[in-house]
Amino acid sequence: MQLLLDLHPDAYPLESWRRTQLLEWVYVQGVGTFDGMSNLPAELRAELTEQYHLNPFREIETLRSADGSVKYLFTLQDGRQMEAVYMPYLDRKTVCVSTMVGCPARCSFCATGAMGFGRNLTPGEIVGQVLAVAGGEGLAPRELRNLVFMGMGEAMLNYDHTMAAARILLHPQALGMSKRRITLSTVGIARGITRLAAEDDLGLKLAISLHAPDEETRQRIIPTGAANSIAEIMAAAREYQGVTGRRITFEYTMLRGVNDAVWQAELLADLLRGLVSHVNLIPMNPWDGSGFQSTSEADIQSFYDTLEARGVDVSVRRSRGKDAGAACGQLALKRPGAVSGNSADGMGAAL
């Protein structure tokens, strides 16, 4: 039986007006069963139920943070598990979604990397996270307007499925998101960055997780980093900006005594010269067994000041959801036995 969410909205096998009704139920109303779609004929509902299913998940569990963030643990229909994070702000509601079970990049400071790689998620399993989070938070699906592909996995290594999911997110009859409010994060897959530049109909924002400006340090903390040198990553970034004209964000996790020296800040500034970019300095979020500590506040400030003095647009990003294991680099920490909060079979309360 096929997951209906895997299909692009234009590919739903129905006449246009019936397709519009079905899309309204799924992506606007957030209804997760065909039986609940009251304006579809009973015969059509039975036919859809026989051929398709709407729920990518066997079980959903949540862990809520004191800051309002919520980590969602999804058990997929094949029993594998992955996570997403809901982050409410005063002016927006953001969901951070995964593109894989685990991650093959193996960044040594990231808990997800320590899991290893399970499998790629399908487009519907990616989009389904948004629907499930909306349902779990009592929201209509279209109330979630900001999305980041920054959860588990390397989106560029599941490129086709991630792009298919993005097209569903953006489709006016599906979730109708704005391309200016979707960010794709990559550890630096140069060929993926180049491909993304050519996706004229998407216009997604790009974030590159660089984490070090020199090859020796980068390959130490990102064992797979040798496959894409810093020079190759920066060349792809410049090509992307040349084609799209969009600003690029560079993510930089601050690791004490590893990548936080002033000379490394100076080298980073040199790398970014001529690019329209922004650097997010991210204090490392602790997890047992990582072997790393976050840079001290004083050294973060020195790094920040060095970049700013060299004309780099920079900020320090304070991650949300630390107490729930939902902050950057923490996904995969608290597994089923440790997760508390709402638990439900299906897609959530409103779906």
GROMACS .gro file of N, CA, C and O in nm, residues 269-320:
model
  208
  269ALA      N    1   3.728   3.429   0.823
  269ALA     CA    2   3.698   3.557   0.760
  269ALA      C    3   3.758   3.564   0.619
  269ALA      O    4   3.696   3.615   0.525
  270ASP      N    5   3.880   3.512   0.604
  270ASP     CA    6   3.944   3.511   0.472
  270ASP      C    7   3.864   3.425   0.373
  270ASP      O    8   3.847   3.462   0.257
  271LEU      N    9   3.815   3.309   0.421
  271LEU     CA   10   3.738   3.220   0.335
  271LEU      C   11   3.611   3.287   0.282
  271LEU      O   12   3.568   3.264   0.169
  272LEU      N   13   3.552   3.371   0.367
  272LEU     CA   14   3.422   3.430   0.334
  272LEU      C   15   3.433   3.562   0.258
  272LEU      O   16   3.330   3.619   0.220
  273ARG      N   17   3.554   3.609   0.236
  273ARG     CA   18   3.571   3.738   0.171
  273ARG      C   19   3.505   3.735   0.033
  273ARG      O   20   3.525   3.645  -0.048
  274GLY      N   21   3.423   3.837   0.008
  274GLY     CA   22   3.355   3.849  -0.121
  274GLY      C   23   3.220   3.781  -0.128
  274GLY      O   24   3.144   3.802  -0.223
  275LEU      N   25   3.187   3.699  -0.028
  275LEU     CA   26   3.056   3.635  -0.023
  275LEU      C   27   2.959   3.718   0.060
  275LEU      O   28   2.998   3.781   0.158
  276VAL      N   29   2.833   3.718   0.022
  276VAL     CA   30   2.728   3.772   0.108
  276VAL      C   31   2.686   3.659   0.199
  276VAL      O   32   2.623   3.561   0.154
  277SER      N   33   2.724   3.667   0.324
  277SER     CA   34   2.707   3.552   0.413
  277SER      C   35   2.677   3.596   0.555
  277SER      O   36   2.690   3.714   0.591
  278HIS      N   37   2.637   3.500   0.634
  278HIS     CA   38   2.616   3.521   0.777
  278HIS      C   39   2.671   3.399   0.849
  278HIS      O   40   2.648   3.285   0.806
  279VAL      N   41   2.741   3.421   0.959
  279VAL     CA   42   2.797   3.313   1.038
  279VAL      C   43   2.718   3.298   1.168
  279VAL      O   44   2.701   3.396   1.242
  280ASN      N   45   2.669   3.178   1.193
  280ASN     CA   46   2.606   3.144   1.320
  280ASN      C   47   2.706   3.068   1.405
  280ASN      O   48   2.744   2.955   1.371
  281LEU      N   49   2.751   3.129   1.513
  281LEU     CA   50   2.835   3.059   1.609
  281LEU      C   51   2.743   2.986   1.706
  281LEU      O   52   2.654   3.047   1.767
  282ILE      N   53   2.763   2.855   1.721
  282ILE     CA   54   2.673   2.772   1.800
  282ILE      C   55   2.751   2.708   1.914
  282ILE      O   56   2.834   2.620   1.890
  283PRO      N   57   2.731   2.751   2.039
  283PRO     CA   58   2.795   2.682   2.150
  283PRO      C   59   2.758   2.534   2.147
  283PRO      O   60   2.641   2.500   2.130
  284MET      N   61   2.857   2.447   2.160
  284MET     CA   62   2.832   2.304   2.151
  284MET      C   63   2.736   2.260   2.262
  284MET      O   64   2.753   2.295   2.378
  285ASN      N   65   2.634   2.184   2.224
  285ASN     CA   66   2.537   2.134   2.321
  285ASN      C   67   2.585   1.999   2.374
  285ASN      O   68   2.610   1.907   2.296
  286PRO      N   69   2.599   1.986   2.503
  286PRO     CA   70   2.662   1.867   2.560
  286PRO      C   71   2.578   1.741   2.546
  286PRO      O   72   2.456   1.745   2.547
  287TRP      N   73   2.647   1.628   2.532
  287TRP     CA   74   2.582   1.497   2.542
  287TRP      C   75   2.686   1.396   2.590
  287TRP      O   76   2.805   1.408   2.563
  288ASP      N   77   2.642   1.298   2.665
  288ASP     CA   78   2.732   1.201   2.727
  288ASP      C   79   2.812   1.126   2.623
  288ASP      O   80   2.755   1.073   2.526
  289GLY      N   81   2.943   1.122   2.642
  289GLY     CA   82   3.028   1.044   2.554
  289GLY      C   83   3.079   1.118   2.433
  289GLY      O   84   3.149   1.060   2.350
  290SER      N   85   3.049   1.246   2.421
  290SER     CA   86   3.092   1.319   2.302
  290SER      C   87   3.244   1.342   2.300
  290SER      O   88   3.306   1.346   2.194
  291GLY      N   89   3.302   1.363   2.418
  291GLY     CA   90   3.445   1.392   2.424
  291GLY      C   91   3.479   1.537   2.397
  291GLY      O   92   3.597   1.573   2.390
  292PHE      N   93   3.378   1.622   2.380
  292PHE     CA   94   3.399   1.764   2.353
  292PHE      C   95   3.329   1.849   2.457
  292PHE      O   96   3.232   1.806   2.521
  293GLN      N   97   3.379   1.972   2.471
  293GLN     CA   98   3.313   2.071   2.555
  293GLN      C   99   3.291   2.197   2.474
  293GLN      O  100   3.361   2.224   2.376
  294SER      N  101   3.192   2.275   2.515
  294SER     CA  102   3.167   2.400   2.446
  294SER      C  103   3.276   2.502   2.479
  294SER      O  104   3.332   2.504   2.590
  295THR      N  105   3.306   2.586   2.384
  295THR     CA  106   3.398   2.697   2.405
  295THR      C  107   3.345   2.787   2.516
  295THR      O  108   3.224   2.807   2.529
  296SER      N  109   3.434   2.844   2.594
  296SER     CA  110   3.393   2.934   2.701
  296SER      C  111   3.328   3.059   2.642
  296SER      O  112   3.354   3.096   2.527
  297GLU      N  113   3.248   3.125   2.724
  297GLU     CA  114   3.181   3.246   2.678
  297GLU      C  115   3.283   3.353   2.636
  297GLU      O  116   3.263   3.425   2.539
  298ALA      N  117   3.392   3.361   2.712
  298ALA     CA  118   3.495   3.461   2.680
  298ALA      C  119   3.558   3.434   2.544
  298ALA      O  120   3.581   3.526   2.464
  299ASP      N  121   3.586   3.306   2.515
  299ASP     CA  122   3.648   3.273   2.387
  299ASP      C  123   3.549   3.283   2.271
  299ASP      O  124   3.589   3.315   2.158
  300ILE      N  125   3.422   3.255   2.297
  300ILE     CA  126   3.321   3.277   2.194
  300ILE      C  127   3.316   3.425   2.158
  300ILE      O  128   3.311   3.463   2.040
  301GLN      N  129   3.324   3.510   2.261
  301GLN     CA  130   3.320   3.654   2.236
  301GLN      C  131   3.443   3.698   2.157
  301GLN      O  132   3.432   3.782   2.066
  302SER      N  133   3.560   3.643   2.189
  302SER     CA  134   3.682   3.679   2.115
  302SER      C  135   3.670   3.638   1.968
  302SER      O  136   3.711   3.712   1.878
  303PHE      N  137   3.617   3.518   1.946
  303PHE     CA  138   3.597   3.469   1.809
  303PHE      C  139   3.501   3.560   1.735
  303PHE      O  140   3.525   3.601   1.621
  304TYR      N  141   3.391   3.593   1.801
  304TYR     CA  142   3.290   3.683   1.745
  304TYR      C  143   3.352   3.819   1.711
  304TYR      O  144   3.333   3.871   1.600
  305ASP      N  145   3.425   3.875   1.806
  305ASP     CA  146   3.484   4.008   1.784
  305ASP      C  147   3.583   4.008   1.667
  305ASP      O  148   3.590   4.105   1.590
  306THR      N  149   3.659   3.897   1.654
  306THR     CA  150   3.755   3.887   1.545
  306THR      C  151   3.685   3.886   1.410
  306THR      O  152   3.726   3.956   1.315
  307LEU      N  153   3.578   3.807   1.400
  307LEU     CA  154   3.502   3.803   1.276
  307LEU      C  155   3.439   3.938   1.245
  307LEU      O  156   3.446   3.988   1.132
  308GLU      N  157   3.378   3.999   1.345
  308GLU     CA  158   3.311   4.127   1.324
  308GLU      C  159   3.410   4.234   1.279
  308GLU      O  160   3.380   4.316   1.191
  309ALA      N  161   3.528   4.232   1.340
  309ALA     CA  162   3.630   4.330   1.304
  309ALA      C  163   3.677   4.313   1.160
  309ALA      O  164   3.723   4.410   1.097
  310ARG      N  165   3.664   4.191   1.108
  310ARG     CA  166   3.703   4.164   0.970
  310ARG      C  167   3.586   4.181   0.872
  310ARG      O  168   3.595   4.142   0.756
  311GLY      N  169   3.476   4.237   0.921
  311GLY     CA  170   3.363   4.267   0.834
  311GLY      C  171   3.266   4.153   0.811
  311GLY      O  172   3.182   4.160   0.720
  312VAL      N  173   3.274   4.048   0.893
  312VAL     CA  174   3.185   3.933   0.877
  312VAL      C  175   3.056   3.956   0.956
  312VAL      O  176   3.060   3.996   1.073
  313ASP      N  177   2.942   3.931   0.893
  313ASP     CA  178   2.813   3.936   0.961
  313ASP      C  179   2.801   3.811   1.047
  313ASP      O  180   2.801   3.699   0.995
  314VAL      N  181   2.789   3.827   1.178
  314VAL     CA  182   2.799   3.712   1.269
  314VAL      C  183   2.702   3.727   1.384
  314VAL      O  184   2.669   3.838   1.426
  315SER      N  185   2.656   3.615   1.434
  315SER     CA  186   2.572   3.612   1.553
  315SER      C  187   2.604   3.485   1.631
  315SER      O  188   2.665   3.391   1.579
  316VAL      N  189   2.561   3.482   1.756
  316VAL     CA  190   2.572   3.362   1.839
  316VAL      C  191   2.432   3.304   1.853
  316VAL      O  192   2.340   3.372   1.898
  317ARG      N  193   2.415   3.180   1.810
  317ARG     CA  194   2.284   3.117   1.816
  317ARG      C  195   2.272   3.031   1.941
  317ARG      O  196   2.349   2.936   1.959
  318ARG      N  197   2.178   3.067   2.026
  318ARG     CA  198   2.152   2.990   2.147
  318ARG      C  199   2.045   2.886   2.117
  318ARG      O  200   1.932   2.919   2.087
  319SER      N  201   2.083   2.761   2.123
  319SER     CA  202   1.990   2.655   2.085
  319SER      C  203   1.880   2.639   2.188
  319SER      O  204   1.900   2.657   2.307
  320ARG      N  205   1.762   2.604   2.137
  320ARG     CA  206   1.648   2.578   2.222
  320ARG      C  207   1.634   2.428   2.246
  320ARG      O  208   1.684   2.346   2.171
   0.00000   0.00000   0.00000
